[in-house]
Short mmCIF file of C-alpha atoms and ligand atoms in Angstrom, two decimals:
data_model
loop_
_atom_site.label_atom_id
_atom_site.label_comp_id
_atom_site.label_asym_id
_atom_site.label_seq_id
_atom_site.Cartn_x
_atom_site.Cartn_y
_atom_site.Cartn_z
CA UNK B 23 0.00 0.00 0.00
CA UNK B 24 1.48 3.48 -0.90
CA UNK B 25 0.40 6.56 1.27
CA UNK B 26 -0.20 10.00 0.06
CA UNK B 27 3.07 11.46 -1.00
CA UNK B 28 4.06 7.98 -2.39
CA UNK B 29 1.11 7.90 -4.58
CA UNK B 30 1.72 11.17 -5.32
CA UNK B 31 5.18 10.74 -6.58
CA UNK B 32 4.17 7.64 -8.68
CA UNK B 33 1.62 9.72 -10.67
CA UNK B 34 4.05 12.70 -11.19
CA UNK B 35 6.72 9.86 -12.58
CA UNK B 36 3.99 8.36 -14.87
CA UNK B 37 3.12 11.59 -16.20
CA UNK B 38 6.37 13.18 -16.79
CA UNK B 39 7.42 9.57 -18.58
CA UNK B 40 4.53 10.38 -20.82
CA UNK B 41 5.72 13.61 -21.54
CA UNK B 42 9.37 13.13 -22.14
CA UNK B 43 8.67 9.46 -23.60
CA UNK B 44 5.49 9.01 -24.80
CA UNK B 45 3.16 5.50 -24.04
CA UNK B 46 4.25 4.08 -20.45
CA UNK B 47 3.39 1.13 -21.72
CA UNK B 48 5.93 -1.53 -20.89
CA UNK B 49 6.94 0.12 -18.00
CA UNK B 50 8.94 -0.58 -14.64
CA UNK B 51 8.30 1.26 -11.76
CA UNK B 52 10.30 0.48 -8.52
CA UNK B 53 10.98 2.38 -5.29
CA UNK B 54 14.19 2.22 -3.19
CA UNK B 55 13.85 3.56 0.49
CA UNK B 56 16.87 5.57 2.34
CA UNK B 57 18.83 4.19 5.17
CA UNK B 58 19.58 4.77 8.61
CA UNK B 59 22.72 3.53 10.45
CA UNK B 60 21.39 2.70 13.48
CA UNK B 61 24.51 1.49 15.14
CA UNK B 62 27.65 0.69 13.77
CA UNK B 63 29.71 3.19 12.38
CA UNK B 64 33.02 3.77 10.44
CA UNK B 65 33.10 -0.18 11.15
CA UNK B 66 31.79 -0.83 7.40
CA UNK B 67 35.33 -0.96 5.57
CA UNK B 68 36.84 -2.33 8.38
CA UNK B 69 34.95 -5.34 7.50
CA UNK B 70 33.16 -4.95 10.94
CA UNK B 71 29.53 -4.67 11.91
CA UNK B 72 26.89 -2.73 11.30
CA UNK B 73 22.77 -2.57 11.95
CA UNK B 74 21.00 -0.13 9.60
CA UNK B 75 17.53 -0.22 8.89
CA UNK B 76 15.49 1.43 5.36
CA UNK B 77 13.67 4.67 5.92
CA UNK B 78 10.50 6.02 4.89
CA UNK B 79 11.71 7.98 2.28
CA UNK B 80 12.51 6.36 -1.32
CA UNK B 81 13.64 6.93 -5.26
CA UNK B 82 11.36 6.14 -7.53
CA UNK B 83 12.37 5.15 -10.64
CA UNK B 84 10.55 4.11 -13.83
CA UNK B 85 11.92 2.44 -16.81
CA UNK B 86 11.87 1.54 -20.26
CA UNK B 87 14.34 -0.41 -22.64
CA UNK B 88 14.62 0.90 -25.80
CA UNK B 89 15.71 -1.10 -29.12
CA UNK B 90 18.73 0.93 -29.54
CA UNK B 91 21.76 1.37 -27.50
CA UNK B 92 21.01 5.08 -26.45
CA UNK B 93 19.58 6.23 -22.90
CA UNK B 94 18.07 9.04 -21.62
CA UNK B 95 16.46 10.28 -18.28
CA UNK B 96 14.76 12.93 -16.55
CA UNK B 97 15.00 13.94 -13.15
CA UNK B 98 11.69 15.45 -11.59
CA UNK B 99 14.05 16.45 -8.55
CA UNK B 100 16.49 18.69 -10.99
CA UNK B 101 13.83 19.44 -13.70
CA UNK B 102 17.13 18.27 -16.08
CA UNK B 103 17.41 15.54 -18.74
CA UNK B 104 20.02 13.65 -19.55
CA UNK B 105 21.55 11.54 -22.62
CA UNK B 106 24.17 9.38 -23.21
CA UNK B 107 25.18 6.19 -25.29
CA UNK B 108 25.57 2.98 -23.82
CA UNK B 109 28.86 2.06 -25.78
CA UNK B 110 29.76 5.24 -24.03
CA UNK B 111 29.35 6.36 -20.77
CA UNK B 112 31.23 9.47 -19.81
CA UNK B 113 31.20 10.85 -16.13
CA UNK B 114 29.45 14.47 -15.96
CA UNK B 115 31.52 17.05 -14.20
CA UNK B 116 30.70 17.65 -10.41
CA UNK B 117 28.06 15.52 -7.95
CA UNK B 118 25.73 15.46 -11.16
CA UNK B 119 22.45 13.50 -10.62
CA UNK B 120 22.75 11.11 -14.01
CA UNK B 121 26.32 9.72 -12.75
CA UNK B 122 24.68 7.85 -10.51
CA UNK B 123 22.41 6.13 -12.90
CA UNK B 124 25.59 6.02 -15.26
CA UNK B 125 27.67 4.24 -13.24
CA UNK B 126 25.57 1.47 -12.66
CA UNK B 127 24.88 1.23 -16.26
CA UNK B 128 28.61 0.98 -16.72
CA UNK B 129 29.36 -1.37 -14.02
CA UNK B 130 26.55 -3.67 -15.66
CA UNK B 131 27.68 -3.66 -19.05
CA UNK B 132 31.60 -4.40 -17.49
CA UNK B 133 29.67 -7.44 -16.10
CA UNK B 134 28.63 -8.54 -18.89
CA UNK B 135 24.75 -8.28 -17.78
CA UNK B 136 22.73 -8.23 -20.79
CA UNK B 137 21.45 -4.35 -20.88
CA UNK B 138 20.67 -2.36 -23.78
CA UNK B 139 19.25 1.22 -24.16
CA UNK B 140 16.21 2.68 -22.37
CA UNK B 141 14.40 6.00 -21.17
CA UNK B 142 13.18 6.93 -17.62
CA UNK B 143 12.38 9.09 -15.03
CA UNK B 144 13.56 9.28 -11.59
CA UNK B 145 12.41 11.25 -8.47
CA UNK B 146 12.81 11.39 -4.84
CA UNK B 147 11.96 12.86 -1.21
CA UNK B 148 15.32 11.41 0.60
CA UNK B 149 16.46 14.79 1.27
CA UNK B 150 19.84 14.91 -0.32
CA UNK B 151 23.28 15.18 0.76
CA UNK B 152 21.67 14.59 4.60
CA UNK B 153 23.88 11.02 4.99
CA UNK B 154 20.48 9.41 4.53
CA UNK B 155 22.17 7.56 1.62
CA UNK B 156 20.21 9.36 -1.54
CA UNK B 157 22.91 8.37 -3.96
CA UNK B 158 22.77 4.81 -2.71
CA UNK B 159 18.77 4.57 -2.98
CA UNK B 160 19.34 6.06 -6.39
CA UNK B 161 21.99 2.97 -7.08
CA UNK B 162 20.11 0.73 -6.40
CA UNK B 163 16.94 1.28 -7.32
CA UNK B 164 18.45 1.81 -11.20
CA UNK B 165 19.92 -1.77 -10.97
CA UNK B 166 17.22 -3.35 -9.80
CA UNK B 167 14.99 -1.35 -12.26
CA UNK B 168 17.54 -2.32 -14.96
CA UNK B 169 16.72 -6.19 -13.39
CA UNK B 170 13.58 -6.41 -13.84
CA UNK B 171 13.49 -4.52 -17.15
CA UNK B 172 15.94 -6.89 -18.96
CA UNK B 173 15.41 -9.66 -16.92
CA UNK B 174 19.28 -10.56 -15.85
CA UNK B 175 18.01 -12.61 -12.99
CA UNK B 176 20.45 -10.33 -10.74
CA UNK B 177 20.69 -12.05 -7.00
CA UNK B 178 20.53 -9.35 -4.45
CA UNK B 179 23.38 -9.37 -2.73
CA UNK B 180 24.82 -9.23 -5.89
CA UNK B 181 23.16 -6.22 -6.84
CA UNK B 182 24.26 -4.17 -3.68
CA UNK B 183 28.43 -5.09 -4.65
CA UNK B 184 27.50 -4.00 -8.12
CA UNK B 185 25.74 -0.47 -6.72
CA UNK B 186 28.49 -0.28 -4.58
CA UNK B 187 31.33 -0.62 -7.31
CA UNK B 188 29.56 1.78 -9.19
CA UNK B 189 29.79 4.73 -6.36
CA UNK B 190 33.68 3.44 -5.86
CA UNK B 191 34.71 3.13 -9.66
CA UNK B 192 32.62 5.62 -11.49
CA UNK B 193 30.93 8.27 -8.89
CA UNK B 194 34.46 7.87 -7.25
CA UNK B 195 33.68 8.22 -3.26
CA UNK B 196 35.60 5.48 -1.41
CA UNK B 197 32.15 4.02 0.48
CA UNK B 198 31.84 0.35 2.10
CA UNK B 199 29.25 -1.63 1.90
CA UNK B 200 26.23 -0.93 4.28
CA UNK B 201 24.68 1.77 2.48
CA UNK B 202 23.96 -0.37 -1.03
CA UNK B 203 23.31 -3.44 0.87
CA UNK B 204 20.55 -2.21 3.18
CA UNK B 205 18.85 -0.10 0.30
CA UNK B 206 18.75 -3.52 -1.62
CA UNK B 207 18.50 -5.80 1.34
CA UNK B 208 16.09 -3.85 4.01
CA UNK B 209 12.76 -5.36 5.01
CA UNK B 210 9.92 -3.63 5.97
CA UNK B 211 9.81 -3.51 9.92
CA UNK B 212 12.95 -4.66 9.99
CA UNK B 213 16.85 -3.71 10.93
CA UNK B 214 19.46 -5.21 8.76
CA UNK B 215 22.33 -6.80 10.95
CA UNK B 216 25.40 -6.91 8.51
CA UNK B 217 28.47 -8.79 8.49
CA UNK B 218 30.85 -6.47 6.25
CA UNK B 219 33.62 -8.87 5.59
CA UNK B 220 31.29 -12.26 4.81
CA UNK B 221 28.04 -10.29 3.76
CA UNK B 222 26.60 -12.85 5.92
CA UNK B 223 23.37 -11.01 7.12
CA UNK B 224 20.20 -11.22 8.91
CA UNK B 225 16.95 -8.99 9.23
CA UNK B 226 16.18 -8.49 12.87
CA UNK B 227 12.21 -7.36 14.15
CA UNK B 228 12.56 -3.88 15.46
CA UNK B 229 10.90 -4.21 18.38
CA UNK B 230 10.10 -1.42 19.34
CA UNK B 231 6.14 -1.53 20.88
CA UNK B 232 6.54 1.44 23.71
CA UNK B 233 9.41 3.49 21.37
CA UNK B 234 9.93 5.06 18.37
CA UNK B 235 12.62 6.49 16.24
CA UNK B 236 13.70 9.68 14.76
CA UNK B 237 15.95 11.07 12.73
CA UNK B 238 17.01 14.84 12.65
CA UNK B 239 18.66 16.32 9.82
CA UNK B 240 21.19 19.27 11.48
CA UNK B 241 20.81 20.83 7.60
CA UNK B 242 24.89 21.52 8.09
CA UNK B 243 27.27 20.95 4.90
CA UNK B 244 28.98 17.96 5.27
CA UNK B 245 31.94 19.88 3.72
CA UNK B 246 34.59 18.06 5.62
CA UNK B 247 33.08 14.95 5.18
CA UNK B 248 34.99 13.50 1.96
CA UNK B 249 38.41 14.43 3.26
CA UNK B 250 37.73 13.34 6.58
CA UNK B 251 36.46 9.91 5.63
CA UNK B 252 39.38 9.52 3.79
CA UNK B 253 41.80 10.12 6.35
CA UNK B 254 39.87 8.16 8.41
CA UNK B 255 40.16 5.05 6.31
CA UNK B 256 43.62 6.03 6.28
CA UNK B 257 44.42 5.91 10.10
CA UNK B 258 42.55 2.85 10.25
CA UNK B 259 44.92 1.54 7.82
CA UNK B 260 47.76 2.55 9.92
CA UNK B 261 46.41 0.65 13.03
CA UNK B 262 45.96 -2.29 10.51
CA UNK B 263 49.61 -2.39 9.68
CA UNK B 264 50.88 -1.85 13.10
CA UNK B 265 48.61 -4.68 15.21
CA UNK B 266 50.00 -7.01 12.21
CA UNK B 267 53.37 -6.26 13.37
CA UNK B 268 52.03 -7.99 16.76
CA UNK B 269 49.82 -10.43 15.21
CA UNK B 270 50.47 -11.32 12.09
CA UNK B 271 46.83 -12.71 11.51
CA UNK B 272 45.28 -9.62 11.82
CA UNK B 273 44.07 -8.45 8.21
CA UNK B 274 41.35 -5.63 9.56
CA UNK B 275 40.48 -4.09 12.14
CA UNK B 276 38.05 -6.30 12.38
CA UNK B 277 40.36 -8.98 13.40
CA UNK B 278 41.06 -7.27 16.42
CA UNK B 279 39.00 -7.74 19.82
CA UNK B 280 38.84 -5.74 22.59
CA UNK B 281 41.53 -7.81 24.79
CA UNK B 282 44.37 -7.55 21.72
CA UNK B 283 43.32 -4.04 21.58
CA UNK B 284 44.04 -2.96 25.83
CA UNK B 285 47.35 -5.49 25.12
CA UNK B 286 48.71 -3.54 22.46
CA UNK B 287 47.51 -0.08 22.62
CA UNK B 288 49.81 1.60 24.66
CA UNK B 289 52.28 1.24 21.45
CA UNK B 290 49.77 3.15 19.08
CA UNK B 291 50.44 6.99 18.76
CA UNK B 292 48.03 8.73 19.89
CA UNK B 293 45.22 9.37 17.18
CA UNK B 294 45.57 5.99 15.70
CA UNK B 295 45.29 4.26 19.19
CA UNK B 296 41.82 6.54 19.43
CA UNK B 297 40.49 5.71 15.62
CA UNK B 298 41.35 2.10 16.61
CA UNK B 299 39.66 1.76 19.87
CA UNK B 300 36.47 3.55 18.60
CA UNK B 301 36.40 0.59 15.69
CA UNK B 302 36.80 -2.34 17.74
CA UNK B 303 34.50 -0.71 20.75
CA UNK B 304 31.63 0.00 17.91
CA UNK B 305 31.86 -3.42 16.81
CA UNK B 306 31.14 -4.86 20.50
CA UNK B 307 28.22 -2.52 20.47
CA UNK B 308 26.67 -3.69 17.31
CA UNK B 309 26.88 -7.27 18.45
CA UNK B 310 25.02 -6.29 21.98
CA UNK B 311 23.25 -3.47 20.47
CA UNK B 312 21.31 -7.30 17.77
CA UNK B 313 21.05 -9.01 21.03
CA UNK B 314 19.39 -6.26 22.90
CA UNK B 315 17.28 -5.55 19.86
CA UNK B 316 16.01 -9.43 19.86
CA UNK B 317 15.60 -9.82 23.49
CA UNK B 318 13.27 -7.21 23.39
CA UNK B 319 14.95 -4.29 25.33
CA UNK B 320 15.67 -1.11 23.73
CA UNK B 321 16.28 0.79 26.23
CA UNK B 322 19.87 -1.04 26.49
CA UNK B 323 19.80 -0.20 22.29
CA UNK B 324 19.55 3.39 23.14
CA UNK B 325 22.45 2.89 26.03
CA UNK B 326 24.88 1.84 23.52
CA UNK B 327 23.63 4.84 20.54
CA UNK B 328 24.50 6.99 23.54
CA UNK B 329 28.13 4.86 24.17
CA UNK B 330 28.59 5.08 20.26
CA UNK B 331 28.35 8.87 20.14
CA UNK B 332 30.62 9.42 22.98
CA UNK B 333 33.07 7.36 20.88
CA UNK B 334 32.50 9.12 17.70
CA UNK B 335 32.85 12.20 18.96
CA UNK B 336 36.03 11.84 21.43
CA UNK B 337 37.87 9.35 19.52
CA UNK B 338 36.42 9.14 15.77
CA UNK B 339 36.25 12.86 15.76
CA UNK B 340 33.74 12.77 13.34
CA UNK B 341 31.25 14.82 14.94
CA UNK B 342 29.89 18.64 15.27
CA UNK B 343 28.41 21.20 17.42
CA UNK B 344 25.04 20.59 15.80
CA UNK B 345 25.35 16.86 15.83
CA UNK B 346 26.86 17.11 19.64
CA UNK B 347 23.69 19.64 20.33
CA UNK B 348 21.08 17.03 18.84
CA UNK B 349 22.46 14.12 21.03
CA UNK B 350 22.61 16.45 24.16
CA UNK B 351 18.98 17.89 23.96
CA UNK B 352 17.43 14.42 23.42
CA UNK B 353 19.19 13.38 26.10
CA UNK B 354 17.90 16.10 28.42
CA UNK B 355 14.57 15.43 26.99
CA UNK B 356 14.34 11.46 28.45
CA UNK B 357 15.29 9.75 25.09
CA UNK B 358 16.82 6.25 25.41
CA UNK B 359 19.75 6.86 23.41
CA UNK B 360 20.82 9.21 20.71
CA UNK B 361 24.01 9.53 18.16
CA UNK B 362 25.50 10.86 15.08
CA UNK B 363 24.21 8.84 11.77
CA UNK B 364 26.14 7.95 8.86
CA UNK B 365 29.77 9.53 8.09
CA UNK B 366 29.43 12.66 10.12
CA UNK B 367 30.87 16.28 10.11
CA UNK B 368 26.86 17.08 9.90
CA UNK B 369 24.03 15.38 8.22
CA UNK B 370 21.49 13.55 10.16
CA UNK B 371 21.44 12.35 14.89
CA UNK B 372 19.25 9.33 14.97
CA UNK B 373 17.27 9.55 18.25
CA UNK B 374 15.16 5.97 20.13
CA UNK B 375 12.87 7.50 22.90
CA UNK B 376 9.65 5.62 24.63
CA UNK B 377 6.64 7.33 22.74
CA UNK B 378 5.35 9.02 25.58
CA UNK B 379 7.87 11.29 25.38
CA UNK B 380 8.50 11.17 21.43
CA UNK B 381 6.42 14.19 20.58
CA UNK B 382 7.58 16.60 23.92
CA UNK B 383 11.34 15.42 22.94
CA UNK B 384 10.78 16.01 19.16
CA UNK B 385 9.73 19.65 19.55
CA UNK B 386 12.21 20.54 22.38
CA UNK B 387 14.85 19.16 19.70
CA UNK B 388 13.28 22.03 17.21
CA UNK B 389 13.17 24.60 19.28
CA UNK B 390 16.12 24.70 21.12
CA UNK B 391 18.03 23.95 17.62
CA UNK B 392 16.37 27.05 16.08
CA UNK B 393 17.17 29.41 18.82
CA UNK B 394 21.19 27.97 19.01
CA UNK B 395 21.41 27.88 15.26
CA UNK B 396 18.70 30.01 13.53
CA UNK B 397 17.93 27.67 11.61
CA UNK B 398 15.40 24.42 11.86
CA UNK B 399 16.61 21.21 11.77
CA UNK B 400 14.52 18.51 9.28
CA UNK B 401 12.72 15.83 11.51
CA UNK B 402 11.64 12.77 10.52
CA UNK B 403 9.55 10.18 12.40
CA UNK B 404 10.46 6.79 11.73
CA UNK B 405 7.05 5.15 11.76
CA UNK B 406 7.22 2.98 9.17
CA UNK B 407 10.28 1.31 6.77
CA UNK B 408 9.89 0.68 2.60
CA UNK B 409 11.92 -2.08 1.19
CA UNK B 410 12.94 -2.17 -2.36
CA UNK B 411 10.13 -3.53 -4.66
CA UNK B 412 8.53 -3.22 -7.54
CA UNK B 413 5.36 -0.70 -7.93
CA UNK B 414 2.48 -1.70 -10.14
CA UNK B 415 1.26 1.12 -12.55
C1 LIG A 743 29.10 6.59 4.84
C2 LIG A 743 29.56 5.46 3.93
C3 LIG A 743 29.30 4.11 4.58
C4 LIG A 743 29.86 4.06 6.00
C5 LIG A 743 29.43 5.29 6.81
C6 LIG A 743 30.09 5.37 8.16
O1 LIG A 743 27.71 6.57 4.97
O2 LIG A 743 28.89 5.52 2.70
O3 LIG A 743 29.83 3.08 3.78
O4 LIG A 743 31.27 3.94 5.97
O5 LIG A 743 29.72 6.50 6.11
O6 LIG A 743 29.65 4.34 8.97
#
């Protein structure tokens, strides 16, 4: 069942298709939510942990082949249309909305998966560049439109390395793995608990009866982020290379628990020591943070968001004032547990309260933001999660 907006959004598609494309018949329509790291961060390309769960905000995209090898596409978000050649695909300068689209075209044909040309439109309401994982919704819902389109049989797992290696290889930001897999993965009322290094995974119940979830969106430029991340995988690096000289066995960070981390760390310099013990910390908390979620207690989940953020911000350093501000308030305002979502340096706090005091926390969150900041920070209640699926038209 779509709500309003979806429905909404599905006509709009369906009418600009018909516009820009003519008949929508032999159409594919499907829908790709957002995610939202709920615990588990920075761990992804250390072939750690992680426990995200889809959002209730998508990309829609609808699709047609075509009997050529030419493509084009329209974006209702940027009012812009796009064409390229198959035989041919060339990156467009700066964070433009078709590379996405583009790259997974490319990394499909370099697979030898049996596209050919087509037409579509896409459109969305994950707001973008929030760490809500737009570009990995967009991704994804392309190759699985592209699927089910030309029928390549794609498994899903699959599908989420091929998203990925597009947003690596073509888009060019050095990701890992969560966002793609839990955009392709994600079940409705669901988290997705991820292994990173075997892409062994599971989809827990949230169980969350007496709480609720939101996420707030501190509308800050995540200018640092890119650089930051990068030195971040960086350090992490570093700490690989120096437990190895310990333990030779030791491949990722992953490898290393939290006993082999208090043995050796006194030997780390300084900032790497920190980067380190925030990795193999988080990666404890995602394990407790599954069990905690399945034995029915979220109030221990929200413990550890709080535990997570304290790590991210003193020894990730990957935080803000507004992100720092977000956690702070909630926490003042009774929530279980709050922390910084996604990459950081901005973009979205993820907050788990018991709904009685949902609402009173959500507008303390607004307007003590406003008056600190001037500005109002985007809220979003996380009653219900999409999944990636097809949409009839
Ligand atoms: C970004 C990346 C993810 C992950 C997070 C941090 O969202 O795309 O792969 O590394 O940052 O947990």
């Amino acid at each position: 069942m779509l709500d309003k907006t979806q429905s909404e959004i599905v006509s709009q598609v369906v009418d600009v298709f018909k516009r820009e494309f003519g008949s929508p018949e032999g159409l594919t329509l499907v829908r790709t939510p957002g995610r939202v790291n709920l615990i588990g961060e920075h761990t992804d390309y250390n072939e750690g942990y992680v426990f995200p769960t889809t959002i209730n905000r998508a990309v829609y995209i609808a699709v047609r082949p075509r009997s050529d090898r030419s493509c084009a596409y329209y974006s209702l978000n940027f009012q812009d249309r796009a064409t390229w050649e198959l035989d041919d695909i060339r990156r467009s300068e700066g964070p433009h909305w078709s590379n996405y689209i583009k790259g997974v075209m490319k990394v499909l044909v370099e697979a030898g998966c049996g596209i050919g040309g087509s037409e579509g439109v896409v459109c969305g309401d994950v707001p973008i560049a929030s760490g809500l994982s737009s570009s990995a919704a967009l991704e994804v819902a392309t190759t699985f439109a592209l699927d089910k389109a030309f029928g390549l049989g794609l498994d899903p797992v699959r599908a989420a390395v091929l998203g990925r290696e597009a947003e690596n290889t073509f888009v060019g930001v050095a990701c890992g793995i969560m966002d793609q897999f839990v955009c392709r993965l994600g079940r409705k009322g669901h988290a997705l608990f991820l292994d990173c290094r075997s892409l062994g995974y599971e989809n827990v119940p949230l169980r969350l009866a007496k709480h609720g979830l939101l996420i707030v969106d501190t509308k800050v430029k995540r200018e640092l982020a890119r650089s930051a991340y990068n030195q971040r995988r960086a350090e992490c690096e570093e700490a690989v290379r120096l437990f190895q000289a310990k333990a030779p066995g030791v491949k990722a960070l992953r490898d290393v628990d939290l006993a082999m981390f208090n043995r050796y760390k006194d030997d780390l310099p300084d900032a790497v020591r920190r980067r380190a013990g925030h990795v193999v910390s988080e990666d404890a908390r995602v394990l407790d943070a599954v069990r905690a979620m399945k034995e029915d207690d979220p109030e221990n989940v929200g413990r550890l968001f709080f535990e997570s953020h304290r790590s991210l911000r003193e020894d990730y350093e990957v935080s803000c004032e507004e992100l720092d501000f977000i956690v702070e308030t909630a926490r003042a305002s009774g929530a279980s547990g709050a922390r910084l979502t996604g990459a950081g340096f901005g973009g979205c706090a993820v907050v788990l309260a018991r709904k009685d005091v949902l609402a009173g926390l959500s507008q303390d969150i607004e307007v003590h933001y406003v008056r600190k900041f001037g500005k109002a920070p985007g809220i979003i209640a996380l009653n219900v999660n999409y999944e990636t699926d097809v949409i009839a038209v």
